[in-house]
Amino acid sequence: MLNWSYNKRNIMNSDSTIELVSLALDAALMRQTAIANNIANANTTNYQTLEVNFEQQIQDLPLNLNQQELDSVHPHYQVSEHQSTIDEQMVLNVQNMTHYRALIKGLNQKLAIMKLALQGTNQ
């Protein structure tokens, strides 16, 4: 199962939020590609299952995130330690799509709040 525990980090109150969400969206797109490859190659002899390393990088960051630490985060592919089934990949696909949609929704809400703050209350 994927672990989406970003809420443990004190990052949502900084300007790095949008950049971090952008990285998370990139990771979700990469994960979608990995899942598609894993499904397409499920019956290929000696195929090694791919996964995306992103969440562990976020978990390893300090609580007070600075720009240099954020710049060190880059989602990347890695070979999984275990072979997974098509069914497992389909479940990961649904989880990944749900996560992607939640990220987009959260980003849109943050941008709406920023827009409201910039416009002020004189409407």
mmCIF file of N, CA and C in Angstrom:
data_model
loop_
_atom_site.group_PDB
_atom_site.id
_atom_site.type_symbol
_atom_site.label_atom_id
_atom_site.label_comp_id
_atom_site.label_asym_id
_atom_site.label_seq_id
_atom_site.Cartn_x
_atom_site.Cartn_y
_atom_site.Cartn_z
ATOM 1 N N MET A 1 0.828 -1.196 0.000
ATOM 2 C CA MET A 1 0.000 0.000 0.000
ATOM 3 C C MET A 1 0.869 1.255 0.000
ATOM 4 N N LEU A 2 0.376 2.276 -0.647
ATOM 5 C CA LEU A 2 1.090 3.543 -0.676
ATOM 6 C C LEU A 2 0.818 4.314 0.603
ATOM 7 N N ASN A 3 1.782 5.087 1.039
ATOM 8 C CA ASN A 3 1.652 5.851 2.272
ATOM 9 C C ASN A 3 1.694 7.334 1.933
ATOM 10 N N TRP A 4 0.568 8.008 2.033
ATOM 11 C CA TRP A 4 0.472 9.429 1.679
ATOM 12 C C TRP A 4 0.396 10.271 2.944
ATOM 13 N N SER A 5 1.379 10.236 3.786
ATOM 14 C CA SER A 5 1.305 10.904 5.083
ATOM 15 C C SER A 5 2.043 12.235 5.093
ATOM 16 N N TYR A 6 1.748 13.108 4.132
ATOM 17 C CA TYR A 6 2.379 14.421 4.105
ATOM 18 C C TYR A 6 1.920 15.272 5.286
ATOM 19 N N ASN A 7 0.716 15.000 5.814
ATOM 20 C CA ASN A 7 0.162 15.841 6.862
ATOM 21 C C ASN A 7 0.992 15.822 8.142
ATOM 22 N N LYS A 8 1.989 14.976 8.235
ATOM 23 C CA LYS A 8 2.867 14.953 9.406
ATOM 24 C C LYS A 8 3.908 16.053 9.336
ATOM 25 N N ARG A 9 4.026 16.687 8.227
ATOM 26 C CA ARG A 9 5.065 17.695 8.012
ATOM 27 C C ARG A 9 4.497 19.099 8.158
ATOM 28 N N ASN A 10 5.324 19.987 8.648
ATOM 29 C CA ASN A 10 4.925 21.380 8.817
ATOM 30 C C ASN A 10 5.281 22.161 7.554
ATOM 31 N N ILE A 11 4.641 21.784 6.445
ATOM 32 C CA ILE A 11 4.984 22.420 5.177
ATOM 33 C C ILE A 11 3.817 23.189 4.584
ATOM 34 N N MET A 12 2.632 22.982 5.085
ATOM 35 C CA MET A 12 1.468 23.595 4.467
ATOM 36 C C MET A 12 1.338 25.079 4.790
ATOM 37 N N ASN A 13 2.148 25.595 5.668
ATOM 38 C CA ASN A 13 2.054 27.003 6.023
ATOM 39 C C ASN A 13 3.149 27.829 5.365
ATOM 40 N N SER A 14 3.806 27.301 4.373
ATOM 41 C CA SER A 14 4.894 28.027 3.734
ATOM 42 C C SER A 14 4.646 28.140 2.241
ATOM 43 N N ASP A 15 5.447 28.969 1.595
ATOM 44 C CA ASP A 15 5.331 29.128 0.156
ATOM 45 C C ASP A 15 5.816 27.900 -0.596
ATOM 46 N N SER A 16 6.456 26.988 0.086
ATOM 47 C CA SER A 16 6.932 25.775 -0.570
ATOM 48 C C SER A 16 5.800 24.789 -0.853
ATOM 49 N N THR A 17 4.602 25.084 -0.364
ATOM 50 C CA THR A 17 3.480 24.171 -0.549
ATOM 51 C C THR A 17 3.218 23.898 -2.020
ATOM 52 N N ILE A 18 3.144 24.943 -2.814
ATOM 53 C CA ILE A 18 2.834 24.763 -4.231
ATOM 54 C C ILE A 18 3.938 23.969 -4.919
ATOM 55 N N GLU A 19 5.171 24.259 -4.585
ATOM 56 C CA GLU A 19 6.286 23.525 -5.182
ATOM 57 C C GLU A 19 6.263 22.056 -4.767
ATOM 58 N N LEU A 20 5.942 21.797 -3.519
ATOM 59 C CA LEU A 20 5.881 20.420 -3.040
ATOM 60 C C LEU A 20 4.724 19.666 -3.693
ATOM 61 N N VAL A 21 3.581 20.326 -3.827
ATOM 62 C CA VAL A 21 2.446 19.687 -4.496
ATOM 63 C C VAL A 21 2.795 19.404 -5.954
ATOM 64 N N SER A 22 3.504 20.315 -6.584
ATOM 65 C CA SER A 22 3.949 20.093 -7.957
ATOM 66 C C SER A 22 4.842 18.853 -8.051
ATOM 67 N N LEU A 23 5.749 18.704 -7.106
ATOM 68 C CA LEU A 23 6.595 17.508 -7.071
ATOM 69 C C LEU A 23 5.756 16.248 -6.847
ATOM 70 N N ALA A 24 4.762 16.341 -5.983
ATOM 71 C CA ALA A 24 3.891 15.195 -5.717
ATOM 72 C C ALA A 24 3.088 14.827 -6.964
ATOM 73 N N LEU A 25 2.652 15.839 -7.719
ATOM 74 C CA LEU A 25 1.947 15.571 -8.976
ATOM 75 C C LEU A 25 2.879 14.900 -9.981
ATOM 76 N N ASP A 26 4.112 15.377 -10.056
ATOM 77 C CA ASP A 26 5.102 14.733 -10.931
ATOM 78 C C ASP A 26 5.297 13.272 -10.537
ATOM 79 N N ALA A 27 5.386 13.030 -9.235
ATOM 80 C CA ALA A 27 5.567 11.659 -8.751
ATOM 81 C C ALA A 27 4.364 10.796 -9.112
ATOM 82 N N ALA A 28 3.166 11.350 -9.003
ATOM 83 C CA ALA A 28 1.960 10.593 -9.349
ATOM 84 C C ALA A 28 1.936 10.251 -10.838
ATOM 85 N N LEU A 29 2.360 11.190 -11.677
ATOM 86 C CA LEU A 29 2.425 10.906 -13.114
ATOM 87 C C LEU A 29 3.478 9.841 -13.416
ATOM 88 N N MET A 30 4.610 9.939 -12.757
ATOM 89 C CA MET A 30 5.648 8.917 -12.931
ATOM 90 C C MET A 30 5.144 7.556 -12.451
ATOM 91 N N ARG A 31 4.426 7.563 -11.333
ATOM 92 C CA ARG A 31 3.896 6.316 -10.782
ATOM 93 C C ARG A 31 2.891 5.699 -11.759
ATOM 94 N N GLN A 32 2.093 6.544 -12.410
ATOM 95 C CA GLN A 32 1.136 6.046 -13.394
ATOM 96 C C GLN A 32 1.868 5.328 -14.531
ATOM 97 N N THR A 33 2.971 5.911 -14.987
ATOM 98 C CA THR A 33 3.775 5.292 -16.041
ATOM 99 C C THR A 33 4.367 3.964 -15.566
ATOM 100 N N ALA A 34 4.879 3.946 -14.344
ATOM 101 C CA ALA A 34 5.451 2.710 -13.792
ATOM 102 C C ALA A 34 4.386 1.627 -13.690
ATOM 103 N N ILE A 35 3.205 1.989 -13.209
ATOM 104 C CA ILE A 35 2.117 1.019 -13.073
ATOM 105 C C ILE A 35 1.725 0.478 -14.444
ATOM 106 N N ALA A 36 1.603 1.361 -15.428
ATOM 107 C CA ALA A 36 1.254 0.921 -16.782
ATOM 108 C C ALA A 36 2.304 -0.049 -17.324
ATOM 109 N N ASN A 37 3.574 0.267 -17.103
ATOM 110 C CA ASN A 37 4.647 -0.643 -17.535
ATOM 111 C C ASN A 37 4.582 -1.974 -16.796
ATOM 112 N N ASN A 38 4.301 -1.916 -15.509
ATOM 113 C CA ASN A 38 4.218 -3.146 -14.716
ATOM 114 C C ASN A 38 3.078 -4.039 -15.197
ATOM 115 N N ILE A 39 1.950 -3.428 -15.519
ATOM 116 C CA ILE A 39 0.813 -4.204 -16.017
ATOM 117 C C ILE A 39 1.130 -4.772 -17.400
ATOM 118 N N ALA A 40 1.698 -3.946 -18.263
ATOM 119 C CA ALA A 40 2.011 -4.392 -19.628
ATOM 120 C C ALA A 40 3.041 -5.514 -19.643
ATOM 121 N N ASN A 41 3.919 -5.542 -18.665
ATOM 122 C CA ASN A 41 4.993 -6.542 -18.630
ATOM 123 C C ASN A 41 4.777 -7.632 -17.587
ATOM 124 N N ALA A 42 3.554 -7.759 -17.115
ATOM 125 C CA ALA A 42 3.269 -8.717 -16.042
ATOM 126 C C ALA A 42 3.666 -10.144 -16.410
ATOM 127 N N ASN A 43 3.568 -10.500 -17.671
ATOM 128 C CA ASN A 43 3.891 -11.862 -18.095
ATOM 129 C C ASN A 43 5.255 -11.963 -18.772
ATOM 130 N N THR A 44 6.057 -10.913 -18.659
ATOM 131 C CA THR A 44 7.387 -10.912 -19.260
ATOM 132 C C THR A 44 8.381 -11.578 -18.306
ATOM 133 N N THR A 45 9.097 -12.542 -18.825
ATOM 134 C CA THR A 45 10.086 -13.256 -18.016
ATOM 135 C C THR A 45 11.172 -12.298 -17.535
ATOM 136 N N ASN A 46 11.504 -12.399 -16.271
ATOM 137 C CA ASN A 46 12.564 -11.604 -15.626
ATOM 138 C C ASN A 46 12.288 -10.102 -15.588
ATOM 139 N N TYR A 47 11.045 -9.699 -15.824
ATOM 140 C CA TYR A 47 10.722 -8.268 -15.710
ATOM 141 C C TYR A 47 10.773 -7.875 -14.238
ATOM 142 N N GLN A 48 11.392 -6.750 -13.958
ATOM 143 C CA GLN A 48 11.471 -6.257 -12.586
ATOM 144 C C GLN A 48 10.459 -5.129 -12.409
ATOM 145 N N THR A 49 9.595 -5.281 -11.425
ATOM 146 C CA THR A 49 8.549 -4.308 -11.146
ATOM 147 C C THR A 49 9.162 -2.958 -10.788
ATOM 148 N N LEU A 50 8.604 -1.900 -11.388
ATOM 149 C CA LEU A 50 9.062 -0.545 -11.099
ATOM 150 C C LEU A 50 8.159 0.110 -10.072
ATOM 151 N N GLU A 51 8.740 0.998 -9.296
ATOM 152 C CA GLU A 51 7.977 1.842 -8.387
ATOM 153 C C GLU A 51 8.634 3.214 -8.361
ATOM 154 N N VAL A 52 7.952 4.169 -7.767
ATOM 155 C CA VAL A 52 8.467 5.540 -7.701
ATOM 156 C C VAL A 52 8.816 5.857 -6.260
ATOM 157 N N ASN A 53 10.021 6.372 -6.064
ATOM 158 C CA ASN A 53 10.466 6.776 -4.736
ATOM 159 C C ASN A 53 10.221 8.268 -4.593
ATOM 160 N N PHE A 54 9.270 8.621 -3.775
ATOM 161 C CA PHE A 54 9.008 10.029 -3.485
ATOM 162 C C PHE A 54 8.612 10.198 -2.029
ATOM 163 N N GLU A 55 7.657 9.407 -1.585
ATOM 164 C CA GLU A 55 7.133 9.563 -0.234
ATOM 165 C C GLU A 55 8.213 9.370 0.825
ATOM 166 N N GLN A 56 9.119 8.426 0.597
ATOM 167 C CA GLN A 56 10.190 8.211 1.573
ATOM 168 C C GLN A 56 11.086 9.438 1.671
ATOM 169 N N GLN A 57 11.316 10.096 0.542
ATOM 170 C CA GLN A 57 12.119 11.320 0.565
ATOM 171 C C GLN A 57 11.436 12.390 1.415
ATOM 172 N N ILE A 58 10.123 12.487 1.304
ATOM 173 C CA ILE A 58 9.363 13.470 2.086
ATOM 174 C C ILE A 58 9.427 13.108 3.567
ATOM 175 N N GLN A 59 9.279 11.822 3.870
ATOM 176 C CA GLN A 59 9.343 11.375 5.264
ATOM 177 C C GLN A 59 10.689 11.704 5.898
ATOM 178 N N ASP A 60 11.742 11.682 5.094
ATOM 179 C CA ASP A 60 13.092 11.909 5.611
ATOM 180 C C ASP A 60 13.437 13.384 5.804
ATOM 181 N N LEU A 61 12.573 14.281 5.346
ATOM 182 C CA LEU A 61 12.849 15.712 5.493
ATOM 183 C C LEU A 61 12.618 16.165 6.932
ATOM 184 N N PRO A 62 13.310 17.210 7.356
ATOM 185 C CA PRO A 62 13.056 17.756 8.694
ATOM 186 C C PRO A 62 11.687 18.435 8.742
ATOM 187 N N LEU A 63 11.199 18.662 9.938
ATOM 188 C CA LEU A 63 9.880 19.274 10.084
ATOM 189 C C LEU A 63 9.826 20.689 9.516
ATOM 190 N N ASN A 64 10.860 21.467 9.704
ATOM 191 C CA ASN A 64 10.895 22.828 9.165
ATOM 192 C C ASN A 64 11.649 22.802 7.842
ATOM 193 N N LEU A 65 10.886 22.712 6.781
ATOM 194 C CA LEU A 65 11.437 22.540 5.444
ATOM 195 C C LEU A 65 11.974 23.854 4.905
ATOM 196 N N ASN A 66 13.207 23.846 4.400
ATOM 197 C CA ASN A 66 13.738 25.039 3.741
ATOM 198 C C ASN A 66 13.913 24.751 2.250
ATOM 199 N N GLN A 67 14.225 25.783 1.483
ATOM 200 C CA GLN A 67 14.297 25.647 0.031
ATOM 201 C C GLN A 67 15.379 24.660 -0.403
ATOM 202 N N GLN A 68 16.508 24.666 0.263
ATOM 203 C CA GLN A 68 17.588 23.750 -0.104
ATOM 204 C C GLN A 68 17.150 22.297 0.070
ATOM 205 N N GLU A 69 16.439 22.024 1.151
ATOM 206 C CA GLU A 69 15.950 20.667 1.386
ATOM 207 C C GLU A 69 14.886 20.293 0.359
ATOM 208 N N LEU A 70 14.026 21.244 0.027
ATOM 209 C CA LEU A 70 13.009 20.992 -0.985
ATOM 210 C C LEU A 70 13.651 20.720 -2.340
ATOM 211 N N ASP A 71 14.706 21.445 -2.656
ATOM 212 C CA ASP A 71 15.407 21.243 -3.929
ATOM 213 C C ASP A 71 16.062 19.869 -4.022
ATOM 214 N N SER A 72 16.275 19.225 -2.883
ATOM 215 C CA SER A 72 16.915 17.908 -2.885
ATOM 216 C C SER A 72 15.931 16.779 -3.175
ATOM 217 N N VAL A 73 14.639 17.102 -3.228
ATOM 218 C CA VAL A 73 13.613 16.086 -3.446
ATOM 219 C C VAL A 73 13.339 15.947 -4.944
ATOM 220 N N HIS A 74 13.524 14.732 -5.438
ATOM 221 C CA HIS A 74 13.260 14.444 -6.847
ATOM 222 C C HIS A 74 12.651 13.051 -6.948
ATOM 223 N N PRO A 75 11.386 12.964 -7.380
ATOM 224 C CA PRO A 75 10.814 11.631 -7.565
ATOM 225 C C PRO A 75 11.634 10.862 -8.604
ATOM 226 N N HIS A 76 11.831 9.581 -8.374
ATOM 227 C CA HIS A 76 12.566 8.784 -9.353
ATOM 228 C C HIS A 76 12.090 7.332 -9.317
ATOM 229 N N TYR A 77 12.327 6.657 -10.443
ATOM 230 C CA TYR A 77 11.974 5.246 -10.549
ATOM 231 C C TYR A 77 13.007 4.401 -9.814
ATOM 232 N N GLN A 78 12.535 3.285 -9.285
ATOM 233 C CA GLN A 78 13.442 2.298 -8.715
ATOM 234 C C GLN A 78 12.817 0.925 -8.915
ATOM 235 N N VAL A 79 13.649 -0.073 -8.906
ATOM 236 C CA VAL A 79 13.175 -1.447 -9.047
ATOM 237 C C VAL A 79 12.635 -1.898 -7.699
ATOM 238 N N SER A 80 11.455 -2.476 -7.721
ATOM 239 C CA SER A 80 10.826 -2.961 -6.498
ATOM 240 C C SER A 80 11.533 -4.212 -6.000
ATOM 241 N N GLU A 81 11.490 -4.409 -4.694
ATOM 242 C CA GLU A 81 12.110 -5.589 -4.098
ATOM 243 C C GLU A 81 11.247 -6.836 -4.268
ATOM 244 N N HIS A 82 9.991 -6.653 -4.621
ATOM 245 C CA HIS A 82 9.124 -7.818 -4.797
ATOM 246 C C HIS A 82 8.364 -7.716 -6.118
ATOM 247 N N GLN A 83 8.004 -8.861 -6.637
ATOM 248 C CA GLN A 83 7.181 -8.909 -7.837
ATOM 249 C C GLN A 83 5.724 -8.744 -7.403
ATOM 250 N N SER A 84 4.987 -7.970 -8.152
ATOM 251 C CA SER A 84 3.586 -7.784 -7.803
ATOM 252 C C SER A 84 2.705 -8.352 -8.905
ATOM 253 N N THR A 85 1.467 -8.577 -8.555
ATOM 254 C CA THR A 85 0.505 -9.130 -9.505
ATOM 255 C C THR A 85 -0.216 -8.004 -10.231
ATOM 256 N N ILE A 86 -0.914 -8.374 -11.283
ATOM 257 C CA ILE A 86 -1.722 -7.390 -12.005
ATOM 258 C C ILE A 86 -2.769 -6.800 -11.065
ATOM 259 N N ASP A 87 -3.367 -7.638 -10.227
ATOM 260 C CA ASP A 87 -4.380 -7.146 -9.287
ATOM 261 C C ASP A 87 -3.797 -6.096 -8.344
ATOM 262 N N GLU A 88 -2.606 -6.337 -7.835
ATOM 263 C CA GLU A 88 -1.959 -5.351 -6.957
ATOM 264 C C GLU A 88 -1.695 -4.046 -7.710
ATOM 265 N N GLN A 89 -1.264 -4.167 -8.942
ATOM 266 C CA GLN A 89 -0.996 -2.973 -9.741
ATOM 267 C C GLN A 89 -2.281 -2.199 -10.042
ATOM 268 N N MET A 90 -3.374 -2.913 -10.253
ATOM 269 C CA MET A 90 -4.657 -2.243 -10.497
ATOM 270 C C MET A 90 -5.107 -1.474 -9.251
ATOM 271 N N VAL A 91 -4.900 -2.059 -8.079
ATOM 272 C CA VAL A 91 -5.230 -1.367 -6.826
ATOM 273 C C VAL A 91 -4.355 -0.124 -6.675
ATOM 274 N N LEU A 92 -3.057 -0.265 -6.939
ATOM 275 C CA LEU A 92 -2.153 0.888 -6.869
ATOM 276 C C LEU A 92 -2.563 1.968 -7.865
ATOM 277 N N ASN A 93 -3.051 1.549 -9.017
ATOM 278 C CA ASN A 93 -3.497 2.500 -10.027
ATOM 279 C C ASN A 93 -4.671 3.335 -9.516
ATOM 280 N N VAL A 94 -5.639 2.683 -8.907
ATOM 281 C CA VAL A 94 -6.799 3.402 -8.362
ATOM 282 C C VAL A 94 -6.359 4.334 -7.237
ATOM 283 N N GLN A 95 -5.493 3.850 -6.350
ATOM 284 C CA GLN A 95 -4.984 4.699 -5.268
ATOM 285 C C GLN A 95 -4.250 5.911 -5.832
ATOM 286 N N ASN A 96 -3.445 5.691 -6.828
ATOM 287 C CA ASN A 96 -2.665 6.771 -7.420
ATOM 288 C C ASN A 96 -3.572 7.808 -8.085
ATOM 289 N N MET A 97 -4.593 7.345 -8.809
ATOM 290 C CA MET A 97 -5.525 8.285 -9.447
ATOM 291 C C MET A 97 -6.274 9.104 -8.402
ATOM 292 N N THR A 98 -6.689 8.453 -7.319
ATOM 293 C CA THR A 98 -7.388 9.156 -6.240
ATOM 294 C C THR A 98 -6.469 10.189 -5.596
ATOM 295 N N HIS A 99 -5.238 9.811 -5.362
ATOM 296 C CA HIS A 99 -4.263 10.727 -4.774
ATOM 297 C C HIS A 99 -4.018 11.919 -5.695
ATOM 298 N N TYR A 100 -3.882 11.673 -6.977
ATOM 299 C CA TYR A 100 -3.656 12.737 -7.957
ATOM 300 C C TYR A 100 -4.818 13.736 -7.932
ATOM 301 N N ARG A 101 -6.031 13.208 -7.940
ATOM 302 C CA ARG A 101 -7.218 14.088 -7.902
ATOM 303 C C ARG A 101 -7.252 14.912 -6.610
ATOM 304 N N ALA A 102 -6.898 14.295 -5.490
ATOM 305 C CA ALA A 102 -6.878 15.017 -4.213
ATOM 306 C C ALA A 102 -5.826 16.122 -4.231
ATOM 307 N N LEU A 103 -4.675 15.845 -4.814
ATOM 308 C CA LEU A 103 -3.634 16.877 -4.927
ATOM 309 C C LEU A 103 -4.116 18.052 -5.770
ATOM 310 N N ILE A 104 -4.749 17.759 -6.888
ATOM 311 C CA ILE A 104 -5.272 18.816 -7.760
ATOM 312 C C ILE A 104 -6.324 19.636 -7.014
ATOM 313 N N LYS A 105 -7.222 18.961 -6.307
ATOM 314 C CA LYS A 105 -8.260 19.665 -5.555
ATOM 315 C C LYS A 105 -7.641 20.557 -4.480
ATOM 316 N N GLY A 106 -6.682 20.038 -3.738
ATOM 317 C CA GLY A 106 -6.017 20.831 -2.703
ATOM 318 C C GLY A 106 -5.269 22.015 -3.285
ATOM 319 N N LEU A 107 -4.598 21.805 -4.408
ATOM 320 C CA LEU A 107 -3.875 22.891 -5.069
ATOM 321 C C LEU A 107 -4.841 23.968 -5.540
ATOM 322 N N ASN A 108 -5.951 23.563 -6.127
ATOM 323 C CA ASN A 108 -6.953 24.534 -6.566
ATOM 324 C C ASN A 108 -7.503 25.343 -5.398
ATOM 325 N N GLN A 109 -7.729 24.685 -4.264
ATOM 326 C CA GLN A 109 -8.229 25.397 -3.086
ATOM 327 C C GLN A 109 -7.192 26.389 -2.564
ATOM 328 N N LYS A 110 -5.938 25.986 -2.529
ATOM 329 C CA LYS A 110 -4.876 26.898 -2.077
ATOM 330 C C LYS A 110 -4.783 28.102 -3.002
ATOM 331 N N LEU A 111 -4.844 27.866 -4.304
ATOM 332 C CA LEU A 111 -4.778 28.972 -5.263
ATOM 333 C C LEU A 111 -5.990 29.892 -5.133
ATOM 334 N N ALA A 112 -7.152 29.321 -4.854
ATOM 335 C CA ALA A 112 -8.350 30.137 -4.657
ATOM 336 C C ALA A 112 -8.207 31.024 -3.424
ATOM 337 N N ILE A 113 -7.629 30.489 -2.361
ATOM 338 C CA ILE A 113 -7.398 31.275 -1.144
ATOM 339 C C ILE A 113 -6.403 32.393 -1.423
ATOM 340 N N MET A 114 -5.341 32.067 -2.156
ATOM 341 C CA MET A 114 -4.348 33.091 -2.496
ATOM 342 C C MET A 114 -4.966 34.185 -3.366
ATOM 343 N N LYS A 115 -5.815 33.791 -4.297
ATOM 344 C CA LYS A 115 -6.489 34.758 -5.163
ATOM 345 C C LYS A 115 -7.380 35.674 -4.335
ATOM 346 N N LEU A 116 -8.118 35.091 -3.413
ATOM 347 C CA LEU A 116 -8.989 35.872 -2.543
ATOM 348 C C LEU A 116 -8.178 36.848 -1.698
ATOM 349 N N ALA A 117 -7.057 36.395 -1.182
ATOM 350 C CA ALA A 117 -6.204 37.262 -0.366
ATOM 351 C C ALA A 117 -5.645 38.416 -1.193
ATOM 352 N N LEU A 118 -5.288 38.146 -2.433
ATOM 353 C CA LEU A 118 -4.749 39.197 -3.297
ATOM 354 C C LEU A 118 -5.815 40.197 -3.720
ATOM 355 N N GLN A 119 -7.036 39.720 -3.908
ATOM 356 C CA GLN A 119 -8.124 40.602 -4.319
ATOM 357 C C GLN A 119 -8.609 41.468 -3.167
ATOM 358 N N GLY A 120 -8.440 41.004 -1.972
ATOM 359 C CA GLY A 120 -8.909 41.746 -0.809
ATOM 360 C C GLY A 120 -10.386 41.520 -0.578
ATOM 361 N N THR A 121 -10.928 42.268 0.345
ATOM 362 C CA THR A 121 -12.335 42.089 0.712
ATOM 363 C C THR A 121 -13.241 43.125 0.076
ATOM 364 N N ASN A 122 -12.716 44.027 -0.705
ATOM 365 C CA ASN A 122 -13.528 45.067 -1.349
ATOM 366 C C ASN A 122 -14.090 44.561 -2.666
ATOM 367 N N GLN A 123 -15.090 43.730 -2.584
ATOM 368 C CA GLN A 123 -15.696 43.180 -3.799
ATOM 369 C C GLN A 123 -17.152 43.515 -3.849
#
